[in-house]
Coordinates of C-alpha atoms in Angstrom, one line a residue:
Chain A
X1 CA 0.0 0.0 0.0
X2 CA 1.1 3.6 -0.6
X3 CA 2.6 6.0 1.9
X4 CA 2.3 9.7 1.5
X5 CA 4.8 11.9 3.3
X6 CA 4.6 15.6 3.8
X7 CA 7.5 17.8 5.0
X8 CA 10.5 19.7 4.1
X9 CA 13.0 19.3 1.3
X10 CA 16.2 21.2 2.1
X11 CA 19.8 21.7 1.2
X12 CA 21.9 21.0 4.2
X13 CA 25.5 22.1 5.0
X14 CA 26.9 19.9 7.7
X15 CA 30.1 19.8 9.7
X16 CA 30.9 16.9 12.0
X17 CA 34.2 15.6 13.5
X18 CA 34.5 13.4 10.5
X19 CA 34.1 15.9 7.7
X20 CA 31.8 18.3 6.1
X21 CA 29.3 18.6 3.2
X22 CA 27.9 21.7 1.4
X23 CA 24.4 22.0 0.2
X24 CA 23.5 18.4 0.1
X25 CA 20.0 17.2 -0.5
X26 CA 18.2 16.7 2.8
X27 CA 15.0 17.7 4.7
X28 CA 12.5 15.5 6.6
X29 CA 10.4 14.6 3.6
X30 CA 13.6 13.5 1.7
X31 CA 14.9 11.3 4.5
X32 CA 11.4 9.9 5.2
X33 CA 10.6 9.0 1.6
X34 CA 14.0 7.6 0.7
X35 CA 14.0 5.4 3.8
X36 CA 10.3 4.3 3.2
X37 CA 11.0 3.6 -0.4
X38 CA 12.9 0.4 0.6
X39 CA 9.6 -1.0 1.9
X40 CA 6.6 0.4 0.0
X41 CA 5.5 2.9 -2.8
X42 CA 6.0 6.4 -1.6
X43 CA 4.6 9.8 -2.6
X44 CA 5.9 13.2 -1.5
X45 CA 4.3 16.5 -0.9
X46 CA 6.9 19.3 -0.4
X47 CA 8.1 22.5 -1.8
X48 CA 11.4 23.4 -3.5
X49 CA 12.9 26.5 -5.1
X50 CA 14.2 27.2 -8.6
X51 CA 17.6 25.8 -7.5
X52 CA 16.2 22.3 -7.2
X53 CA 17.5 20.7 -10.4
X54 CA 17.0 17.7 -12.5
X55 CA 19.9 16.0 -10.7
X56 CA 18.0 16.4 -7.4
X57 CA 14.7 15.1 -8.9
X58 CA 16.7 12.1 -10.1
X59 CA 17.5 11.1 -6.5
X60 CA 13.8 10.6 -5.8
X61 CA 13.1 8.9 -9.2
X62 CA 15.9 6.5 -8.7
X63 CA 14.1 5.3 -5.6
X64 CA 10.8 5.2 -7.5
X65 CA 9.4 7.9 -5.3
X66 CA 6.4 9.7 -6.8
X67 CA 7.2 13.4 -6.8
X68 CA 4.0 14.7 -8.5
X69 CA 3.4 16.6 -5.3
X70 CA 6.8 18.2 -5.2
X71 CA 5.9 21.9 -5.9
X72 CA 8.4 24.2 -7.5
X73 CA 8.1 27.8 -6.2
X74 CA 9.9 31.0 -7.2
X75 CA 12.9 31.6 -5.1
X76 CA 15.5 29.4 -3.3
X77 CA 15.0 26.1 -1.5
X78 CA 15.1 25.7 2.3
X79 CA 18.7 25.8 3.5
X80 CA 20.1 24.6 6.9
X81 CA 23.6 24.8 8.2
X82 CA 24.6 22.9 11.3
X83 CA 27.4 21.2 13.1
X84 CA 27.9 18.3 15.5
X85 CA 30.7 18.1 18.0
X86 CA 32.0 15.5 20.5
X87 CA 29.6 12.7 20.9
X88 CA 27.4 14.3 18.3
X89 CA 24.2 14.0 20.3
X90 CA 22.9 17.3 19.3
X91 CA 22.9 19.4 16.2
X92 CA 24.0 23.0 16.6
X93 CA 22.2 25.1 14.1
X94 CA 24.4 27.8 12.5
X95 CA 22.0 29.1 9.9
X96 CA 18.4 28.5 8.8
X97 CA 16.9 30.0 5.7
X98 CA 13.3 28.9 5.2
X99 CA 13.1 30.5 1.8
X100 CA 10.2 28.9 -0.2
X101 CA 9.4 26.7 2.8
X102 CA 8.2 29.7 4.8
X103 CA 5.1 29.9 2.6
X104 CA 4.6 26.1 2.2
X105 CA 0.9 25.3 1.7
X106 CA 0.7 21.5 1.0
X107 CA -1.3 20.7 -2.0
X108 CA -2.4 17.1 -2.4
X109 CA -2.5 15.9 -6.1
X110 CA -5.7 14.1 -6.9
X111 CA -3.7 10.9 -7.6
X112 CA -2.5 10.9 -4.0
X113 CA -5.9 11.0 -2.4
X114 CA -6.2 7.2 -2.2
X115 CA -3.0 6.8 -0.2
X116 CA -3.5 4.3 2.6
X117 CA -0.7 5.6 4.9
X118 CA 0.2 9.2 5.8
X119 CA 3.1 10.7 7.6
X120 CA 3.0 14.3 8.5
X121 CA 6.5 15.6 9.0
X122 CA 7.4 18.5 11.3
X123 CA 5.5 21.5 9.8
X124 CA 2.9 23.9 11.2
X125 CA 0.2 21.8 12.9
X126 CA -2.5 23.8 11.2
X127 CA -1.1 22.5 7.9
X128 CA -0.8 19.0 9.2
X129 CA -4.5 19.0 10.1
X130 CA -5.4 20.5 6.7
X131 CA -3.6 17.7 4.9
X132 CA -5.1 15.1 7.2
X133 CA -8.6 16.4 6.5
X134 CA -8.0 15.9 2.8
X135 CA -7.2 12.2 3.3
X136 CA -10.1 11.1 5.6
X137 CA -9.8 7.5 4.6
X138 CA -6.1 6.7 5.3
X139 CA -5.7 3.5 7.2
X140 CA -3.0 5.0 9.5
X141 CA -1.8 8.5 10.0
X142 CA 1.4 9.6 11.8
X143 CA 2.7 12.9 12.8
X144 CA 6.0 14.5 14.0
X145 CA 6.3 17.8 15.7
X146 CA 8.8 19.9 17.7
X147 CA 9.2 22.3 20.7
X148 CA 8.6 25.3 18.4
X149 CA 5.0 24.2 17.7
X150 CA 4.4 22.9 21.3
X151 CA 5.4 26.3 22.5
X152 CA 3.7 28.5 19.9
X153 CA 0.8 26.5 18.4
X154 CA -0.4 24.2 21.1
X155 CA -4.1 24.4 20.3
X156 CA -3.5 23.6 16.6
X157 CA -1.1 20.8 17.6
X158 CA -3.7 19.3 19.9
X159 CA -6.3 19.3 17.0
X160 CA -3.7 17.6 14.7
X161 CA -2.9 15.0 17.4
X162 CA -6.6 14.2 17.8
X163 CA -6.7 13.3 14.1
X164 CA -3.7 10.9 13.9
X165 CA -3.0 7.3 15.1
X166 CA 0.7 7.7 15.8
X167 CA 2.9 10.5 17.1
X168 CA 6.7 10.5 17.1
X169 CA 8.5 12.9 19.5
X170 CA 11.8 13.0 21.2
X171 CA 12.0 12.8 25.0
X172 CA 12.2 16.5 25.6
X173 CA 9.2 17.1 23.3
X174 CA 7.0 14.5 25.0
X175 CA 7.9 16.0 28.4
X176 CA 7.2 19.5 27.2
X177 CA 3.9 18.5 25.5
X178 CA 2.6 16.6 28.5
X179 CA 4.1 18.5 31.4
X180 CA 5.3 15.2 32.9
X181 CA 9.0 14.4 33.6
X182 CA 8.3 10.7 33.9
X183 CA 8.2 9.3 30.4
X184 CA 5.5 6.7 31.1
X185 CA 3.2 9.3 32.6
X186 CA 4.1 11.6 29.7
X187 CA 3.3 9.0 27.1
X188 CA -0.1 8.2 28.7
X189 CA -0.9 11.9 28.8
X190 CA -0.1 12.2 25.1
X191 CA -2.2 9.1 24.3
X192 CA -5.1 10.8 26.0
X193 CA -4.8 13.6 23.4
X194 CA -5.6 11.2 20.6
X195 CA -2.8 9.1 19.1
X196 CA -3.1 5.5 20.5
X197 CA 0.6 5.0 19.8
X198 CA 3.3 7.3 21.1
X199 CA 6.8 6.7 19.7
X200 CA 9.6 8.3 21.8
X201 CA 12.8 8.8 19.8
X202 CA 15.8 8.7 22.2
X203 CA 18.7 9.2 19.7
X204 CA 21.7 7.1 20.6
X205 CA 19.6 5.4 23.4
X206 CA 17.0 4.0 21.0
X207 CA 13.3 4.1 20.8
X208 CA 10.4 3.4 23.1
X209 CA 6.9 2.7 21.7
X210 CA 3.9 3.1 24.0
X211 CA 1.1 1.2 22.4
X212 CA -2.5 0.4 23.3
X213 CA -1.5 -3.0 24.7
X214 CA 2.1 -2.8 25.7
X215 CA 5.4 -0.9 25.9
X216 CA 8.3 -1.8 23.6
X217 CA 11.8 -0.6 24.0
X218 CA 14.6 -1.0 21.4
X219 CA 18.2 0.2 21.8
X220 CA 20.0 2.0 19.0
X221 CA 22.4 -0.2 17.0
X222 CA 25.9 0.3 18.5
X223 CA 27.9 1.7 15.6
X224 CA 31.6 2.4 15.6
X225 CA 31.2 4.6 12.5
X226 CA 28.8 7.5 13.0
X227 CA 29.7 10.2 10.5
X228 CA 26.6 12.4 10.3
X229 CA 23.5 12.1 12.5
X230 CA 21.4 14.4 10.3
X231 CA 18.1 12.9 9.4
X232 CA 18.2 9.9 11.7
X233 CA 14.8 10.6 13.3
X234 CA 13.1 11.2 9.9
X235 CA 14.8 8.1 8.5
X236 CA 13.5 6.1 11.5
X237 CA 10.0 7.5 10.7
X238 CA 10.3 6.4 7.1
X239 CA 11.4 2.9 7.9
X240 CA 8.7 2.6 10.5
X241 CA 5.9 3.8 8.3
X242 CA 7.3 2.0 5.3
X243 CA 7.2 -1.3 7.0
X244 CA 3.6 -0.7 8.1
X245 CA 2.5 0.3 4.6
X246 CA 4.3 -2.8 3.2
X247 CA 2.5 -5.2 5.5
X248 CA -0.8 -3.5 6.2
X249 CA -0.6 -5.0 9.7
X250 CA -1.0 -2.7 12.7
X251 CA -0.9 -5.3 15.4
X252 CA 1.3 -4.9 18.5
X253 CA 3.8 -7.4 17.2
X254 CA 4.1 -5.7 13.8
X255 CA 4.4 -2.2 15.4
X256 CA 7.4 -3.7 17.2
X257 CA 8.9 -5.0 13.9
X258 CA 8.3 -1.5 12.5
X259 CA 10.3 0.0 15.3
X260 CA 13.2 -2.3 14.5
X261 CA 13.0 -1.6 10.7
X262 CA 13.0 2.2 11.5
X263 CA 16.0 1.7 13.8
X264 CA 17.8 -0.4 11.1
X265 CA 17.3 2.4 8.6
X266 CA 18.4 5.1 11.0
X267 CA 21.5 3.1 11.9
X268 CA 22.5 3.0 8.2
X269 CA 21.7 6.7 7.6
X270 CA 24.2 8.0 10.2
X271 CA 27.1 6.0 8.8
X272 CA 27.7 8.4 5.9
X273 CA 26.9 12.1 5.2
X274 CA 23.4 12.9 4.1
X275 CA 21.5 10.3 2.0
X276 CA 24.7 8.6 0.8
X277 CA 24.2 5.3 2.7
X278 CA 20.4 5.2 2.3
X279 CA 20.9 5.3 -1.5
X280 CA 23.4 2.5 -1.8
X281 CA 21.7 -0.1 0.5
X282 CA 20.5 -3.5 -0.5
X283 CA 17.5 -5.4 0.8
X284 CA 19.9 -8.0 2.1
X285 CA 21.8 -5.5 4.2
X286 CA 18.5 -4.4 5.7
X287 CA 17.5 -7.9 6.7
X288 CA 21.0 -8.7 8.0
X289 CA 20.9 -5.7 10.3
X290 CA 17.4 -6.6 11.4
X291 CA 18.8 -9.9 12.6
X292 CA 21.7 -8.1 14.3
X293 CA 19.1 -6.2 16.3
X294 CA 17.6 -9.5 17.4
X295 CA 21.1 -10.7 18.5
X296 CA 21.7 -7.4 20.3
X297 CA 18.5 -7.6 22.4
X298 CA 17.7 -11.3 22.8
X299 CA 17.9 -13.1 26.1
X300 CA 16.3 -16.4 27.2
X301 CA 13.1 -16.2 29.2
Chain B
X1 CA 28.5 -20.1 45.3
X2 CA 29.5 -17.1 47.5
X3 CA 29.8 -13.5 46.4
X4 CA 32.1 -11.2 48.3
X5 CA 31.4 -7.5 47.9
X6 CA 33.7 -4.7 49.1
X7 CA 32.6 -1.1 49.3
X8 CA 31.0 1.6 51.3
X9 CA 28.3 1.5 54.0
X10 CA 26.9 5.0 54.5
X11 CA 24.0 6.9 56.0
X12 CA 22.3 8.8 53.3
X13 CA 20.1 11.9 53.5
X14 CA 18.1 12.3 50.3
X15 CA 15.6 14.7 49.0
X16 CA 13.6 14.0 45.7
X17 CA 10.4 15.6 44.3
X18 CA 8.6 12.7 46.1
X19 CA 9.8 13.3 49.6
X20 CA 12.9 13.1 51.8
X21 CA 14.7 10.7 54.1
X22 CA 17.3 11.4 56.8
X23 CA 20.3 9.2 57.6
X24 CA 19.0 6.0 56.1
X25 CA 21.2 3.0 55.6
X26 CA 22.9 3.1 52.2
X27 CA 26.3 2.9 50.5
X28 CA 27.5 0.8 47.5
X29 CA 28.3 -2.3 49.6
X30 CA 24.8 -2.2 51.2
X31 CA 22.9 -1.9 48.0
X32 CA 25.1 -4.5 46.3
X33 CA 24.8 -7.1 49.0
X34 CA 21.1 -6.7 49.7
X35 CA 20.4 -7.0 45.9
X36 CA 22.7 -10.0 45.5
X37 CA 21.3 -11.7 48.6
X38 CA 18.1 -12.6 46.6
X39 CA 20.3 -14.8 44.4
X40 CA 23.3 -16.2 46.4
X41 CA 25.1 -16.2 49.7
X42 CA 26.8 -12.8 50.2
X43 CA 29.7 -11.6 52.3
X44 CA 30.6 -8.0 52.9
X45 CA 33.8 -6.2 53.6
X46 CA 33.2 -2.5 54.6
X47 CA 33.8 -0.1 57.5
X48 CA 31.3 1.6 59.7
X49 CA 31.6 3.9 62.7
X50 CA 30.4 3.7 66.3
X51 CA 27.0 5.1 65.2
X52 CA 26.3 1.8 63.3
X53 CA 23.9 0.1 65.6
X54 CA 22.4 -3.3 66.2
X55 CA 19.3 -2.2 64.3
X56 CA 21.5 -1.6 61.2
X57 CA 23.3 -4.9 61.6
X58 CA 19.9 -6.5 61.6
X59 CA 19.2 -5.3 58.1
X60 CA 22.0 -7.4 56.8
X61 CA 21.3 -10.4 59.0
X62 CA 17.7 -10.4 57.9
X63 CA 18.9 -11.0 54.4
X64 CA 21.4 -13.7 55.6
X65 CA 24.3 -11.5 54.6
X66 CA 27.6 -12.4 56.3
X67 CA 29.0 -9.3 58.0
X68 CA 32.0 -10.9 59.6
X69 CA 34.0 -8.5 57.4
X70 CA 32.1 -5.4 58.5
X71 CA 34.7 -3.5 60.5
X72 CA 33.7 -1.1 63.3
X73 CA 36.1 1.8 63.6
X74 CA 36.2 4.7 66.1
X75 CA 34.3 7.7 64.8
X76 CA 31.3 8.2 62.7
X77 CA 30.1 6.3 59.6
X78 CA 30.3 7.7 56.0
X79 CA 27.5 10.3 55.4
X80 CA 26.2 11.6 52.2
X81 CA 23.5 14.2 51.5
X82 CA 22.1 14.7 48.1
X83 CA 19.0 15.7 46.1
X84 CA 17.4 14.9 42.8
X85 CA 15.3 17.4 40.8
X86 CA 13.1 17.2 37.7
X87 CA 13.6 14.0 35.8
X88 CA 16.0 12.9 38.5
X89 CA 18.7 11.8 36.1
X90 CA 21.5 13.0 38.3
X91 CA 22.2 13.3 42.0
X92 CA 23.3 16.7 43.2
X93 CA 25.6 16.1 46.2
X94 CA 25.1 18.6 49.0
X95 CA 27.4 17.1 51.6
X96 CA 29.9 14.3 51.8
X97 CA 31.6 13.3 55.1
X98 CA 33.8 10.3 54.5
X99 CA 34.5 9.9 58.3
X100 CA 35.8 6.3 59.0
X101 CA 35.6 5.5 55.3
X102 CA 38.5 7.9 54.6
X103 CA 40.9 5.4 56.2
X104 CA 39.2 2.3 54.9
X105 CA 41.7 -0.5 54.5
X106 CA 39.7 -3.6 53.5
X107 CA 40.6 -6.7 55.6
X108 CA 39.5 -10.1 54.3
X109 CA 38.4 -12.5 57.1
X110 CA 40.0 -15.9 56.6
X111 CA 36.5 -17.4 56.2
X112 CA 36.0 -15.2 53.1
X113 CA 39.1 -16.3 51.2
X114 CA 37.3 -19.1 49.4
X115 CA 34.7 -16.8 47.9
X116 CA 34.2 -17.8 44.3
X117 CA 32.8 -14.4 43.2
X118 CA 34.1 -10.9 44.0
X119 CA 32.8 -7.5 43.3
X120 CA 35.0 -4.5 44.1
X121 CA 32.8 -1.4 44.7
X122 CA 34.0 2.1 43.9
X123 CA 36.9 2.6 46.2
X124 CA 40.6 3.6 45.7
X125 CA 41.8 1.3 42.9
X126 CA 45.0 0.5 44.9
X127 CA 42.7 -1.0 47.6
X128 CA 40.7 -2.8 44.9
X129 CA 43.9 -4.4 43.6
X130 CA 45.0 -5.3 47.2
X131 CA 41.8 -7.1 47.8
X132 CA 41.9 -8.9 44.5
X133 CA 45.4 -10.1 45.2
X134 CA 44.2 -11.7 48.4
X135 CA 41.6 -13.7 46.5
X136 CA 43.6 -15.1 43.6
X137 CA 41.3 -18.0 43.0
X138 CA 38.0 -16.3 42.5
X139 CA 36.1 -17.6 39.5
X140 CA 34.9 -14.1 38.5
X141 CA 35.9 -10.7 39.7
X142 CA 34.2 -7.4 38.9
X143 CA 35.0 -3.8 39.6
X144 CA 33.2 -0.4 39.7
X145 CA 35.0 2.9 39.6
X146 CA 34.4 6.6 38.9
X147 CA 35.7 9.8 37.4
X148 CA 37.6 10.7 40.6
X149 CA 39.9 7.7 40.3
X150 CA 40.1 7.9 36.4
X151 CA 41.3 11.4 36.9
X152 CA 43.5 11.0 39.9
X153 CA 44.7 7.4 40.1
X154 CA 44.8 6.2 36.5
X155 CA 47.9 4.0 36.8
X156 CA 46.5 2.2 39.9
X157 CA 43.1 1.8 38.2
X158 CA 44.7 0.3 35.1
X159 CA 46.5 -2.3 37.3
X160 CA 43.1 -3.1 39.0
X161 CA 41.4 -3.4 35.6
X162 CA 44.0 -5.8 34.4
X163 CA 43.1 -8.1 37.4
X164 CA 39.4 -8.3 36.9
X165 CA 37.0 -10.0 34.4
X166 CA 34.2 -7.4 34.4
X167 CA 34.1 -3.7 34.8
X168 CA 31.0 -1.6 35.3
X169 CA 31.0 2.1 34.4
X170 CA 28.6 4.7 33.3
X171 CA 28.8 6.3 29.8
X172 CA 30.7 9.3 31.0
X173 CA 33.3 7.2 32.9
X174 CA 33.9 4.8 30.0
X175 CA 34.4 7.8 27.6
X176 CA 36.8 9.4 30.1
X177 CA 38.8 6.3 30.7
X178 CA 39.1 5.4 27.0
X179 CA 39.4 8.8 25.5
X180 CA 36.7 7.8 22.9
X181 CA 33.3 9.5 22.5
X182 CA 32.0 6.5 20.5
X183 CA 30.8 3.9 23.0
X184 CA 31.7 0.9 20.9
X185 CA 35.2 2.2 20.4
X186 CA 35.4 3.2 24.1
X187 CA 34.3 -0.3 25.2
X188 CA 36.9 -2.0 23.0
X189 CA 39.6 0.2 24.4
X190 CA 38.6 -0.7 28.0
X191 CA 38.5 -4.4 27.1
X192 CA 42.1 -4.0 25.9
X193 CA 43.0 -2.9 29.4
X194 CA 42.0 -6.3 30.8
X195 CA 38.3 -7.0 31.6
X196 CA 36.8 -9.1 28.8
X197 CA 33.3 -7.8 29.7
X198 CA 32.5 -4.1 29.9
X199 CA 29.1 -3.2 31.3
X200 CA 28.0 0.3 30.6
X201 CA 25.3 1.6 32.9
X202 CA 23.1 4.2 31.2
X203 CA 20.6 5.0 34.0
X204 CA 17.1 5.5 32.7
X205 CA 18.3 4.4 29.2
X206 CA 19.3 0.9 30.4
X207 CA 22.5 -1.1 30.2
X208 CA 24.8 -2.2 27.4
X209 CA 27.1 -5.2 27.8
X210 CA 30.2 -5.5 25.6
X211 CA 31.2 -9.1 25.9
X212 CA 33.9 -11.3 24.2
X213 CA 31.5 -12.6 21.7
X214 CA 28.7 -10.1 21.3
X215 CA 27.0 -6.9 22.4
X216 CA 23.8 -6.9 24.5
X217 CA 21.6 -3.9 25.1
X218 CA 18.7 -3.8 27.6
X219 CA 16.4 -0.9 28.3
X220 CA 15.5 0.3 31.7
X221 CA 12.1 -0.8 32.9
X222 CA 9.6 2.0 32.3
X223 CA 8.3 2.9 35.8
X224 CA 5.7 5.5 36.5
X225 CA 6.8 5.6 40.2
X226 CA 10.4 6.5 40.7
X227 CA 10.8 7.9 44.2
X228 CA 14.6 7.7 44.8
X229 CA 17.3 6.7 42.2
X230 CA 20.0 6.4 45.0
X231 CA 21.8 3.1 44.7
X232 CA 20.3 2.0 41.4
X233 CA 23.8 1.3 39.8
X234 CA 25.0 -0.6 42.9
X235 CA 21.7 -2.6 43.0
X236 CA 22.2 -3.5 39.3
X237 CA 25.7 -4.7 40.1
X238 CA 24.4 -6.8 43.0
X239 CA 21.7 -8.5 40.9
X240 CA 24.1 -9.0 38.1
X241 CA 26.8 -10.6 40.2
X242 CA 24.3 -12.4 42.4
X243 CA 22.8 -14.2 39.4
X244 CA 26.2 -15.2 38.1
X245 CA 27.2 -16.6 41.6
X246 CA 23.9 -18.4 41.8
X247 CA 24.3 -20.1 38.4
X248 CA 28.1 -20.4 38.1
X249 CA 27.6 -19.9 34.4
X250 CA 29.6 -17.2 32.6
X251 CA 28.4 -17.9 29.1
X252 CA 27.3 -15.1 26.8
X253 CA 23.6 -16.1 27.2
X254 CA 23.9 -16.2 31.0
X255 CA 25.7 -12.8 31.1
X256 CA 22.6 -11.5 29.3
X257 CA 20.3 -13.0 31.9
X258 CA 22.5 -11.4 34.6
X259 CA 22.0 -8.0 32.9
X260 CA 18.2 -8.5 33.1
X261 CA 18.3 -9.6 36.7
X262 CA 20.5 -6.6 37.6
X263 CA 18.0 -4.3 35.8
X264 CA 15.1 -6.0 37.5
X265 CA 16.6 -5.3 40.9
X266 CA 17.5 -1.7 40.0
X267 CA 13.9 -1.1 38.8
X268 CA 12.6 -2.2 42.2
X269 CA 15.2 -0.2 44.2
X270 CA 14.1 3.2 42.7
X271 CA 10.4 2.7 43.5
X272 CA 10.9 3.6 47.2
X273 CA 13.5 5.5 49.3
X274 CA 16.7 3.7 50.2
X275 CA 16.5 0.0 50.7
X276 CA 12.8 -0.2 51.4
X277 CA 11.7 -2.0 48.3
X278 CA 14.7 -4.3 48.1
X279 CA 13.9 -5.6 51.6
X280 CA 10.2 -6.3 51.0
X281 CA 10.5 -8.2 47.7
X282 CA 9.5 -11.7 47.0
X283 CA 11.2 -14.2 44.6
X284 CA 7.9 -14.2 42.6
X285 CA 8.0 -10.5 42.1
X286 CA 11.6 -10.8 40.7
X287 CA 10.5 -13.5 38.3
X288 CA 7.4 -11.6 37.2
X289 CA 9.4 -8.5 36.4
X290 CA 12.0 -10.6 34.6
X291 CA 9.2 -11.8 32.3
X292 CA 8.0 -8.2 31.9
X293 CA 11.5 -7.3 30.6
X294 CA 11.0 -10.0 28.1
X295 CA 7.7 -8.5 27.0
X296 CA 9.3 -5.1 26.9
X297 CA 12.0 -6.1 24.5
X298 CA 10.7 -9.0 22.4
X299 CA 10.1 -8.8 18.7
X300 CA 9.7 -11.5 16.1
X301 CA 12.8 -12.4 14.0

């Protein structure tokens, strides 16, 4: 089944202890769609500027991602410049130029309306809700957000949350949104806002999924080579939603598998700068790392 | 088989968002031995002052812990005062009075010399090595340390590390000791110093064990009620070593079970102030929570 992702496409300039890259293709919608493309047919709604070239389009096409909904607007594309130091737990933003993204008003092409799965990347929650309302029949809708919207657009965010099945947030965001320090209490409080599944992204510490029936915790894959953490959370979301769209199964046990596939994809993403590793994967590598996650976490009952 | 633990016995004064406690029995050797006592016969080497009363002795006796090696010295016992705020990830030390612990010189009673398992709590590494040398025939020796010794007594610590099989450190300590930010590289580097097993304690994020053959990651148990994190790391060490002493099996799969039993015990410890919860457990509760850890981490291959 098809997954529709909505979010940003950006040009990122990144410096880490392992090197740097200038104006490479990035943005949440890009990482989400490329990651998900390994699992299911993917469609993108995003906006780019006049500097988005045929070469950039080809990145999506090579992964068979439908970019009918990739709007080209007058002006320059979203640009972000950031750096990571030390243990690289946190991006330090040096420059953000929203450019055409500042006026992003997602338009859903008619051919996208029958998408069964929807993931709303981190954009204005009023826009997230607007998109959600245009796809009333999706089987599963997920949403990402951030402190900026929790702080400044809480009422809109709560409306958007009430309209989705899954929300993905990091630890700080879920604490901020709920007002609880304790993560279990925080997750319960967010579930009461609407989404029956709350996925808490913990970076190098892994992911915890609070579901309707149970809690599932997965560690991050211990990598010796982490060259660029950019896009790891969006890549996780793409792998997670992609696996659900591929299988059409929303059971507790399949949501757990989705967490692992998301973690697998994120573990690949950070090995190289930008999309590099996600574009050169093989299905065999994905399955091998899935089994390595099993070995990493298994113990006898 | 018997486990010998060496470390501090203290009176702790603790304030958390959930209450406070004055001069309650604590210290690494106390938490380790009480936790381990649920699994195997335990012996303690520590020092207390004249303020350590019959009532305090009774806490150990009630858990059948051998306190022949609990030396009583002139003066007052070690005292620590600390508080936890917000998400309680970190203790803020308000007062430390080492008192009799400042001159602690561990003496191993003859009856302890045949102990098969040894855990050296966080004390001067020269003393850790001295104890280790008096028990040359232990089947398995473990060690805890901290930034203070890594910074000030690195040469002694390296000698102690070369003499043990297992080291337990938190993330910051293993990075500091190895000089590596990356945890996998850091663990390899510490393994090269001697201990074939490196256990990294990550607090609310769980535990990662770097073994000879594999890596094992376990999350922390998601608790809604965390009243006092004091002693969680030492309780983990006690449950971990206790399970190994109970089974006498140091295989990769049994080290994984030991990580879970340690995590189970730590998850109980933090539910109440001080030792309270660890003293009122039942074996059934331990086994039930072990199975809950399985449910928390299981996914289909």
